[in-house]
Tab-separated table of C-alpha atoms and ligand atoms in Angstrom:
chain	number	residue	atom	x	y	z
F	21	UNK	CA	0.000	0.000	0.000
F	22	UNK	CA	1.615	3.545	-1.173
F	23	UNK	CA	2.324	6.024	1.929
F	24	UNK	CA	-0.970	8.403	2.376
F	25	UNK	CA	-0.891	11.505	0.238
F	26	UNK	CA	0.130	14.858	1.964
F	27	UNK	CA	-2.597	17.109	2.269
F	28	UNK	CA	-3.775	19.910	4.152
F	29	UNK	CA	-5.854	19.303	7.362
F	30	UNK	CA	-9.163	21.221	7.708
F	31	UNK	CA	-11.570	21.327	10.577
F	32	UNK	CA	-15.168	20.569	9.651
F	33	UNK	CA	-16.752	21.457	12.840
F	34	UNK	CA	-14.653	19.658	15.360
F	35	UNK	CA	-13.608	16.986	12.794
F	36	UNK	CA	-10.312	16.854	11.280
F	37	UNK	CA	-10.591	15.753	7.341
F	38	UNK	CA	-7.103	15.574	5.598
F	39	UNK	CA	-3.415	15.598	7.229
F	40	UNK	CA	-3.159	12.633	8.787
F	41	UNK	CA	-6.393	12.946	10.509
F	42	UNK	CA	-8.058	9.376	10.177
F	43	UNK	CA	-10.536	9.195	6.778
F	44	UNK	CA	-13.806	10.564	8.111
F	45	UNK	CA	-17.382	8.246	6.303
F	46	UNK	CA	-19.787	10.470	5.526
F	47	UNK	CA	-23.134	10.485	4.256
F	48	UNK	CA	-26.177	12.460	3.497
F	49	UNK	CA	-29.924	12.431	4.848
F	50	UNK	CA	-32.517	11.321	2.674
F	51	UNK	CA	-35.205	13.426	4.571
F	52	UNK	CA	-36.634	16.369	3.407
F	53	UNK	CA	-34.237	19.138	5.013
F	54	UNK	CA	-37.388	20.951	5.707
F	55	UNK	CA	-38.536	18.603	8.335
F	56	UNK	CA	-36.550	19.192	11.162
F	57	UNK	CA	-37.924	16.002	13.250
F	58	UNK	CA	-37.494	13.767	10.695
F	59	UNK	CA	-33.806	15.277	9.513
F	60	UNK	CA	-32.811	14.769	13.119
F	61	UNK	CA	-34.263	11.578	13.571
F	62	UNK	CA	-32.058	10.801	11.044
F	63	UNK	CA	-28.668	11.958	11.454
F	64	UNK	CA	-28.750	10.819	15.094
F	65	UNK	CA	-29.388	7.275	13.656
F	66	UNK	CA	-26.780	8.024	11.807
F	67	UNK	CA	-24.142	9.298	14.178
F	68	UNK	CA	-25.115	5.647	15.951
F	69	UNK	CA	-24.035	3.908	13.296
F	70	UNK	CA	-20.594	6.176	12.881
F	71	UNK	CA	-21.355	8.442	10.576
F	72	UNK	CA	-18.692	11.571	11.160
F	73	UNK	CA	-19.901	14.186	8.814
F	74	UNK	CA	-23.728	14.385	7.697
F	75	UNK	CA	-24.542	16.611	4.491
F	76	UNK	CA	-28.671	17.727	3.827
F	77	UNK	CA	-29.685	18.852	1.075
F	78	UNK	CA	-30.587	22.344	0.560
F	79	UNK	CA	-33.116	22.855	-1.821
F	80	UNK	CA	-34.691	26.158	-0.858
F	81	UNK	CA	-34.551	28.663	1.200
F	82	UNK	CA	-36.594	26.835	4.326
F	83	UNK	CA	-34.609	24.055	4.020
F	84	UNK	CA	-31.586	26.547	4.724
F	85	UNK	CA	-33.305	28.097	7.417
F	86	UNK	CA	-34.306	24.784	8.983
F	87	UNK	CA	-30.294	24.376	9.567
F	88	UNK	CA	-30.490	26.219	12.619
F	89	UNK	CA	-32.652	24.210	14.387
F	90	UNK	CA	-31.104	20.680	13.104
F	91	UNK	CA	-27.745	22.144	14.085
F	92	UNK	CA	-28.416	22.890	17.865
F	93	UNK	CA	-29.977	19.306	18.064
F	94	UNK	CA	-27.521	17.326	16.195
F	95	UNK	CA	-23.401	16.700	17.451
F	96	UNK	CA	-21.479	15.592	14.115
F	97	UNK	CA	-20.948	18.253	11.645
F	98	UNK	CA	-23.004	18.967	9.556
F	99	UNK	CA	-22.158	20.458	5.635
F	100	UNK	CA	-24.874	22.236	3.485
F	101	UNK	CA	-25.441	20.802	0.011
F	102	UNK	CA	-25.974	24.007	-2.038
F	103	UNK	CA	-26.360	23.873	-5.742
F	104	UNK	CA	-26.047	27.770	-7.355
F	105	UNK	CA	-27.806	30.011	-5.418
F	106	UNK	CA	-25.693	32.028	-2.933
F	107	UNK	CA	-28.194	33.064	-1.224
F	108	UNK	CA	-28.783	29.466	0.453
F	109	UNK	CA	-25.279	29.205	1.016
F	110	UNK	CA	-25.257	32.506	3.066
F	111	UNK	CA	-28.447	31.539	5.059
F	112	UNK	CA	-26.490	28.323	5.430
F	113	UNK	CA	-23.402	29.828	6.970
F	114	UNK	CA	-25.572	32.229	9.167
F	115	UNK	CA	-27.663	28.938	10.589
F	116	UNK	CA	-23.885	27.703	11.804
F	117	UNK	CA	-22.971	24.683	9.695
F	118	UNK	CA	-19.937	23.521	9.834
F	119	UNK	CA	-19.108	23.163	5.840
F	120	UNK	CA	-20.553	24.048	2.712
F	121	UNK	CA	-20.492	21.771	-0.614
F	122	UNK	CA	-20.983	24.600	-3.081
F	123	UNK	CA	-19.630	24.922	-6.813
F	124	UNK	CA	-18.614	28.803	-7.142
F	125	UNK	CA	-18.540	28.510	-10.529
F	126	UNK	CA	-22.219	27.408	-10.964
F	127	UNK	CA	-22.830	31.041	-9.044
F	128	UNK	CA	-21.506	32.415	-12.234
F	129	UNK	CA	-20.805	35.890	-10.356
F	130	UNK	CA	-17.838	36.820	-8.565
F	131	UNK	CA	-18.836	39.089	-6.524
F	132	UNK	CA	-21.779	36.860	-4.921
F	133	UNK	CA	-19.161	34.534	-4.575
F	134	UNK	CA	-16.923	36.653	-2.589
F	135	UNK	CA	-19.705	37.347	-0.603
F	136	UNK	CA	-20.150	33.243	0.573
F	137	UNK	CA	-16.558	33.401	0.571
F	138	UNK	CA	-15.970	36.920	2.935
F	139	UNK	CA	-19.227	35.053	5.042
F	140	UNK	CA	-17.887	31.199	5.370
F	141	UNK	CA	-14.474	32.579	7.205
F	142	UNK	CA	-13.038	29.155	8.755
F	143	UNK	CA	-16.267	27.494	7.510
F	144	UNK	CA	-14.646	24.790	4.923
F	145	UNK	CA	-16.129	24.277	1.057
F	146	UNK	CA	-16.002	21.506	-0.560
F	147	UNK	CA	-15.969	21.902	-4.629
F	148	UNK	CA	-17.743	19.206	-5.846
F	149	UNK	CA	-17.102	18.257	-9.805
F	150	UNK	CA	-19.564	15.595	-11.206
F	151	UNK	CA	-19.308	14.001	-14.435
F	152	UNK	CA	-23.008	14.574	-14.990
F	153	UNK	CA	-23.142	17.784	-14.731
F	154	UNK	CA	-19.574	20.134	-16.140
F	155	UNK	CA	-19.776	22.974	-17.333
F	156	UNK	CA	-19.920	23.420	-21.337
F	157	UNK	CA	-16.064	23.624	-22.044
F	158	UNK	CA	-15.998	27.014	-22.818
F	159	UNK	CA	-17.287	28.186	-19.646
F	160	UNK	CA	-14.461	27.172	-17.992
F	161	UNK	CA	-12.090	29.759	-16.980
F	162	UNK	CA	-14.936	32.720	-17.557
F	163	UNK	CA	-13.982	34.010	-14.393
F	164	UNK	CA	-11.823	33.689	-11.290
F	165	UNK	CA	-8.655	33.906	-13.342
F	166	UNK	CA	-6.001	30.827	-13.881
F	167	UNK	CA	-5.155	28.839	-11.307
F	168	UNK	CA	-1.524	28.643	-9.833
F	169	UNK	CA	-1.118	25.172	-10.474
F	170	UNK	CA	1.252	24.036	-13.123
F	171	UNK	CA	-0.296	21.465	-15.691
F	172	UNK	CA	-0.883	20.596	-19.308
F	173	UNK	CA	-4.924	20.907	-18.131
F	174	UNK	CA	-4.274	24.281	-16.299
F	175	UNK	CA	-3.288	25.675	-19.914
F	176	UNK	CA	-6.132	24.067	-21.427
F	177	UNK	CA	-8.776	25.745	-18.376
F	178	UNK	CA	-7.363	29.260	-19.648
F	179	UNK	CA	-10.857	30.815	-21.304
F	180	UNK	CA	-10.601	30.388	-25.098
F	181	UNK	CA	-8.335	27.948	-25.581
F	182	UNK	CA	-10.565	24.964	-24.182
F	183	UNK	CA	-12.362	23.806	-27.153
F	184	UNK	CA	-15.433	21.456	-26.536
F	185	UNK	CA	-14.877	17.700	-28.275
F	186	UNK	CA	-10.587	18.029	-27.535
F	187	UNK	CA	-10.959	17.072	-23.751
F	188	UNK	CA	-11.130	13.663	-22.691
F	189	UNK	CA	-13.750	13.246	-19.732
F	190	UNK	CA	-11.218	12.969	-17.617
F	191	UNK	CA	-9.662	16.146	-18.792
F	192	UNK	CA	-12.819	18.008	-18.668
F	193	UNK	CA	-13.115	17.184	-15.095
F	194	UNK	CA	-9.510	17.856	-13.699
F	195	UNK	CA	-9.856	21.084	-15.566
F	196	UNK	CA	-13.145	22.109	-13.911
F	197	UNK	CA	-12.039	21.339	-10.446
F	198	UNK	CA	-8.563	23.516	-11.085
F	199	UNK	CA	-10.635	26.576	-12.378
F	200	UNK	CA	-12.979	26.317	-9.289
F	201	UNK	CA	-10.408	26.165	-6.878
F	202	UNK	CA	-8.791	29.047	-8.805
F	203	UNK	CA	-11.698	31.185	-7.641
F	204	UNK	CA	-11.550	30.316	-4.179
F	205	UNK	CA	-8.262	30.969	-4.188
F	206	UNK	CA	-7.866	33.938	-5.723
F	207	UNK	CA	-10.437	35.187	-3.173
F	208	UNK	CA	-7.545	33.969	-0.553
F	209	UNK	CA	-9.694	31.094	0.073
F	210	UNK	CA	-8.205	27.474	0.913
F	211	UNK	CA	-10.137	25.647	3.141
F	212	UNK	CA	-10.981	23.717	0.475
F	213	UNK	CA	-11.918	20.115	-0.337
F	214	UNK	CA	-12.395	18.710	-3.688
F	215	UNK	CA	-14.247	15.347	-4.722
F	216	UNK	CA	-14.329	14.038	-9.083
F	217	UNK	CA	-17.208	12.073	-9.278
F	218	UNK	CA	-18.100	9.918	-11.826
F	219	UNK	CA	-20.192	6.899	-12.004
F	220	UNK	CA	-17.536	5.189	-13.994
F	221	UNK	CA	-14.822	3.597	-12.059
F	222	UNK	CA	-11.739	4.026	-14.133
F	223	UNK	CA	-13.191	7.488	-15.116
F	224	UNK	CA	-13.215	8.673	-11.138
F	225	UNK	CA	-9.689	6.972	-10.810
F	226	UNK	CA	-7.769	8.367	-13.204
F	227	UNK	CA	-9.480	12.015	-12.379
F	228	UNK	CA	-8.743	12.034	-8.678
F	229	UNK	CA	-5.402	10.294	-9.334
F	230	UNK	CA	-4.414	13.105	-11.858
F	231	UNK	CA	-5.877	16.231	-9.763
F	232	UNK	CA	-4.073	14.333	-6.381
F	233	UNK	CA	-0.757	15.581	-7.203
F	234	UNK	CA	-1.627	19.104	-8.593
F	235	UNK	CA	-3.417	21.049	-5.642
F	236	UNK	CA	-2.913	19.802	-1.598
F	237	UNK	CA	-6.239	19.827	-0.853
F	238	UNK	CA	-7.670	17.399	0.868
F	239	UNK	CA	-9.845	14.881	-0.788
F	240	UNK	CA	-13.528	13.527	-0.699
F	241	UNK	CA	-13.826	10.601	-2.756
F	242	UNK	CA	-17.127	8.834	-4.097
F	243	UNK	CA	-18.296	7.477	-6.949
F	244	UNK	CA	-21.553	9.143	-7.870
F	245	UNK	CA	-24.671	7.239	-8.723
F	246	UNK	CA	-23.669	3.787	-7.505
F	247	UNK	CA	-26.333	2.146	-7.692
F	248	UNK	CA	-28.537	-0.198	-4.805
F	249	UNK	CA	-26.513	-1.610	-1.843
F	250	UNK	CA	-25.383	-4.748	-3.750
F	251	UNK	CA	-24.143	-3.202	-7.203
F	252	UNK	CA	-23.324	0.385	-5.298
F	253	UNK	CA	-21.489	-0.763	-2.548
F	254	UNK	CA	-19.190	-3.094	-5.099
F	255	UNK	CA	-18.437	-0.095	-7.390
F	256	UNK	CA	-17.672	1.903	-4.290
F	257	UNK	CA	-15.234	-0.323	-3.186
F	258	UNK	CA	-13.171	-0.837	-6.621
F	259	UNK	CA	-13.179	3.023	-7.226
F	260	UNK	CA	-12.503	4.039	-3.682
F	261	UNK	CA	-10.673	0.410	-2.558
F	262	UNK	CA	-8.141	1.671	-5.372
F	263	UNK	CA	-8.038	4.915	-4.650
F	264	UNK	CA	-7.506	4.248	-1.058
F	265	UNK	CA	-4.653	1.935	-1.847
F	266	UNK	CA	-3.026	4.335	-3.778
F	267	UNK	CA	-2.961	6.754	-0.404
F	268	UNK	CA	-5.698	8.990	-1.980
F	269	UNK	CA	-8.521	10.533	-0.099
F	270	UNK	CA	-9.324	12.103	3.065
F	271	UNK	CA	-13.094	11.109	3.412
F	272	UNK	CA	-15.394	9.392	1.976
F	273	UNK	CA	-18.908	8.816	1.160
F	274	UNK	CA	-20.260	5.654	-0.437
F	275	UNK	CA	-23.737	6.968	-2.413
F	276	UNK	CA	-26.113	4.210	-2.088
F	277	UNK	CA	-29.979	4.195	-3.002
F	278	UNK	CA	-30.280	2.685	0.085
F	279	UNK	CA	-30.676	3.422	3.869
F	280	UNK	CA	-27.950	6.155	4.453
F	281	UNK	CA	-27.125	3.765	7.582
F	282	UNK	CA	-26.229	1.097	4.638
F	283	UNK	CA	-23.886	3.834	3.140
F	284	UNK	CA	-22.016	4.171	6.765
F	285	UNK	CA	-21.484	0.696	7.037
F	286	UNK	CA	-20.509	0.524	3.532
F	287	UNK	CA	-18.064	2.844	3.940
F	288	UNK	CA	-16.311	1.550	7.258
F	289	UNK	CA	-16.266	-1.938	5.524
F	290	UNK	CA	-14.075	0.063	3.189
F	291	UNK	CA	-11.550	1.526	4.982
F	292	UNK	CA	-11.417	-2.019	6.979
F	293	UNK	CA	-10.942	-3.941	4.460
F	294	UNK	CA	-7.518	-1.868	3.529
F	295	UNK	CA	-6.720	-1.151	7.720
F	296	UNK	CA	-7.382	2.796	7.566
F	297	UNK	CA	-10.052	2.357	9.756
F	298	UNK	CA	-11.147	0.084	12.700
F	299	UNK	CA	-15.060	0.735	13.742
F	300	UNK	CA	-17.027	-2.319	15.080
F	301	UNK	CA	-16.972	-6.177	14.462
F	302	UNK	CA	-15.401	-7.646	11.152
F	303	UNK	CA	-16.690	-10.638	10.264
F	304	UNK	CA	-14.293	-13.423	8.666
F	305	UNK	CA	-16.426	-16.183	6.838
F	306	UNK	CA	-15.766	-19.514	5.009
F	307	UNK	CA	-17.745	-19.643	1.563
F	308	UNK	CA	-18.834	-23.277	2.737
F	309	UNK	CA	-17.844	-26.744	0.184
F	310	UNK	CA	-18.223	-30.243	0.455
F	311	UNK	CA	-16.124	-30.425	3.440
F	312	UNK	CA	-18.731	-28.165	5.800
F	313	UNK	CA	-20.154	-29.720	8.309
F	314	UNK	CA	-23.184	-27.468	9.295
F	315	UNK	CA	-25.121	-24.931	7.115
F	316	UNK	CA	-22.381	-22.178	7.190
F	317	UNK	CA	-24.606	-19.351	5.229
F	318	UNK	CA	-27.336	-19.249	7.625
F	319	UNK	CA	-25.163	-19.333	10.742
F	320	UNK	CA	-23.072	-16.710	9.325
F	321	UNK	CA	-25.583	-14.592	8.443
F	322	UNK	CA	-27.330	-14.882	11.793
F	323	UNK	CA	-23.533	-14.520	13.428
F	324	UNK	CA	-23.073	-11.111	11.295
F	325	UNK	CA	-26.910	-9.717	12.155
F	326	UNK	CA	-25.918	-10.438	15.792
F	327	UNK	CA	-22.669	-8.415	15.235
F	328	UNK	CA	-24.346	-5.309	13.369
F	329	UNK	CA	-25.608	-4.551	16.777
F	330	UNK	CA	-22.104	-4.367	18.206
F	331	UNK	CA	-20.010	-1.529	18.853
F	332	UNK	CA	-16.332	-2.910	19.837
F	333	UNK	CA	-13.649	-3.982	17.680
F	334	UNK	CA	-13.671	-8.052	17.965
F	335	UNK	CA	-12.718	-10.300	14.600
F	336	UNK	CA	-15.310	-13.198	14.510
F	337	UNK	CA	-14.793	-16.144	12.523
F	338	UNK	CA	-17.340	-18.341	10.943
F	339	UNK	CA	-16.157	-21.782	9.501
F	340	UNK	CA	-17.361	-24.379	7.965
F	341	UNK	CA	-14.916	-27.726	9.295
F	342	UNK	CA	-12.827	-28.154	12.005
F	343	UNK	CA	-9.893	-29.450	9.973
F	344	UNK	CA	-9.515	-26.099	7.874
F	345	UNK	CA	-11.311	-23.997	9.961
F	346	UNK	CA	-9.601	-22.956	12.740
F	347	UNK	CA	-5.981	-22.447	10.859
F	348	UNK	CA	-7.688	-20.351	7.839
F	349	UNK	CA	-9.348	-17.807	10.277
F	350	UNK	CA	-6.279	-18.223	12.965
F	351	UNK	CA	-6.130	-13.689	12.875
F	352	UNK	CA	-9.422	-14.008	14.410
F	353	UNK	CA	-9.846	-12.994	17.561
F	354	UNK	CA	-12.754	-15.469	18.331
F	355	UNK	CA	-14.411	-17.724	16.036
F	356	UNK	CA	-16.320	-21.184	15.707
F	357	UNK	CA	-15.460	-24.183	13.478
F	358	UNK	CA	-18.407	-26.489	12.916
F	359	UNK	CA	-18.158	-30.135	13.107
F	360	UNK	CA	-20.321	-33.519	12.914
F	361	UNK	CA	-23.374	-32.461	15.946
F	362	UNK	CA	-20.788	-30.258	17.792
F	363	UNK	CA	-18.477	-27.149	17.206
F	364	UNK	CA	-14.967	-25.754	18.229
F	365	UNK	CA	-14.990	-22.673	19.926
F	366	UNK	CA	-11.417	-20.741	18.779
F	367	UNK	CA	-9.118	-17.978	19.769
F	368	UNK	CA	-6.318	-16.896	17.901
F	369	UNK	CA	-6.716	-20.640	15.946
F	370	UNK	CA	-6.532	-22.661	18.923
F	371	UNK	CA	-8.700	-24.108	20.943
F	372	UNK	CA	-10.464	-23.219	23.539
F	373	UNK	CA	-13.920	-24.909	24.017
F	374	UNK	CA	-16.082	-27.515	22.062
F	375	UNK	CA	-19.752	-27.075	22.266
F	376	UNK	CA	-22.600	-29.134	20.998
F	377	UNK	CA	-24.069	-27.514	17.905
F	378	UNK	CA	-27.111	-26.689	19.043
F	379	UNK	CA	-25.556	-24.185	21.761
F	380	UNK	CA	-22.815	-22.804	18.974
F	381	UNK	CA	-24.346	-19.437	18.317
F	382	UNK	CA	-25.105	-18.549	21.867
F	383	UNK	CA	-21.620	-19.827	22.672
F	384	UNK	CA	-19.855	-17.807	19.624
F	385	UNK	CA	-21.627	-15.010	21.029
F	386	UNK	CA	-20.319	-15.397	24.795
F	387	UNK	CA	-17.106	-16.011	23.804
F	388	UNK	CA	-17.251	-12.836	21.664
F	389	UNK	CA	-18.167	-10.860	24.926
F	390	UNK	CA	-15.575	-12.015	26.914
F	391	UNK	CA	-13.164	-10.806	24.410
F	392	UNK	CA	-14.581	-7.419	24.184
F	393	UNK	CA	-14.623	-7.646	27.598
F	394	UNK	CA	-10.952	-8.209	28.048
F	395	UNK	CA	-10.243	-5.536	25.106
F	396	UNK	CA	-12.290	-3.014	27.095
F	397	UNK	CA	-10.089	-4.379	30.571
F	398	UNK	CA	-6.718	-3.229	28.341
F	399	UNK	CA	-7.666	0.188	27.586
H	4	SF4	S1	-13.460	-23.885	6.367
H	4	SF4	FE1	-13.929	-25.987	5.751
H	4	SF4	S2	-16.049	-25.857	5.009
H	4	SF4	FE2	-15.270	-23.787	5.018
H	4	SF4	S3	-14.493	-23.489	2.952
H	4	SF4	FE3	-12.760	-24.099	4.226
H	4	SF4	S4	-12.683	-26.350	3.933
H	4	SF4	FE4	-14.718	-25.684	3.216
């Protein structure tokens, strides 16, 4: 795994995102913003589940206004999702949120963006290219001067030299995200952070890994549009898994249309699949053969519902035999190996109790508390 990039560390609230900071998982509500009870309701669910950073939506202007009330009721950070009009982003700033998503180039006016800009202070933006929706070519560059960067792309962002149909995607999005830092920064702004979203994998790669290098801001990775939690959490993982690997990113989200708590535990599965990130029970399960000696799917299924509920950091292993069991899963802190009516409690691969199978689950499960319970008795 390549060292993490260097970027620079920004608060978000009382969250650190870049530096060395740990990578935050965020997500967004799916609640109208609107509905303050409901928005709550929401975010504190997801806060339980370890959400770090929540983003609404902010549609209107009552959705901005309803910010004040979710903020003084909420404790993670929360980020306004504004679209173009600076207005929202003001009322945003003014109902104390703690980061603004917010493309000053869709605001198409320098001035009102110097005005979000003069208003947000140590408040955090987060520029937010999409494939979906860049701006016509030629736009680029129509304002906010060149950036400082130094790149073939950065020549190509200069206003009247970008000519629609020459840029590759990927180009088209590396340039849009220079030219709308530029504006921030020539404003003196650079609490920045800066996601390239695409819903195609190698697409979102090869953008973030190009734009990594060029600016030190740090970086919110996603891949937009994912899909359901099967098919969305998959694509997640290659783009961000590779990403990740490569030491890219900062925080993440993993877009799901799904429960936003899905997205959460999408996106710590993530980071601890690649060690970034410990947060809860991991699961370690056989696929089941010939050799299993008990229906492995539905006990590990039941074993990781169990687990969901969980909060501490314990490895669980569930396997099929004893004769391969215990030895593939031996980095497991606790784990069960099935065999013919009866099934071998492990720790660390070796034994420590047999059990008759009928008892295995609840036994799994006791065993697993005792070694939280010793964990916890370490700290
Ligand atoms: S642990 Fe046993 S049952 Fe499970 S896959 Fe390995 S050999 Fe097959």
């Amino acid at each position: 795994m390549k060292p993490r990039r260097v970027s620079k560390a920004i608060n978000v609230g009382d969250v650190v995102v870049g530096g060395s900071a740990p990578i935050t998982v965020q997500s967004m509500t799916k609640t109208d913003t609107r509905d303050v009870k409901a928005t709550v309701r929401q975010i504190k669910e997801l806060e339980e589940a370890g959400c770090d950073i929540i983003r609404p939506a902010v549609p209107d202007m009552e959705a901005a206004k309803a910010l004040r009330e979710i903020k003084k009721q909420v404790k993670i950070p929360v980020i306004a999702d504004i679209h173009f009009h600076y207005q929202l982003a003001l009322e945003a700033i003014a109902a104390g949120v703690d980061g603004l998503r917010l493309n000053p180039g869709n605001i198409r006016d320098k001035e009102k963006v110097e005005l979000v800009v003069r208003a947000a202070k140590q408040i955090p933006i987060r520029i937010g290219v999409n494939f979906g929706s860049l701006p016509p070519v030629g736009q680029i560059g129509k304002f906010g001067g060149l950036h400082r960067h130094t790149d073939g792309v950065n020549k190509l962002a200069k206003a009247g030299e970008a000519v629609e149909g020459q840029f590759s995607v990927v180009d088209h999005m590396v340039a849009t995200a220079l030219w709308e830092i530029s504006i921030l920064e020539d404003l003196d702004f650079d609490l920045i952070k800066i996601s390239l979203k695409a819903f195609d994998v190698p697409t979102t790669v090869e953008a973030y890994r190009r734009l990594a290098y060029m600016v030190p801001y740090p970086m919110h990775l996603g891949i937009t549009e994912a899909g359901t939690a099967r098919a969305g959490s998959i694509r997640s993982a290659v783009g961000l898994g590779y990403l990740l690997y490569e030491g890219i990113g900062d925080t993440i989200r993993v877009s799901l249309s799904a429960d936003s708590k899905e997205e959460v535990v999408a996106g710590y599965d993530i980071l601890k699949s690649l060690n970034l990130r410990q947060k809860g029970t991991t699961l370690v399960a056989c696929p089941s053969c010939g050799r299993a000696d008990v229906d492995v799917i539905t006990l590990a299924n039941k074993v990781d519902a169990l687990l969901q509920e969980k909060s501490y950091n314990v490895k669980v292993a569930v396997m099929g035999c004893e004769v391969n069991g215990p030895g593939e899963a031996k980095d497991a802190d606790v784990g069960i190996a099935a065999g013919v009516g009866r099934a071998v409690i492990f720790r660390k691969g070796q034994k420590a109790r047999v059990v008759e199978e009928s008892e295995m689950l609840t036994a799994l499960m006791e065993e697993v508390e005792k070694v939280a319970a010793e964990q916890a008795g370490q700290d």
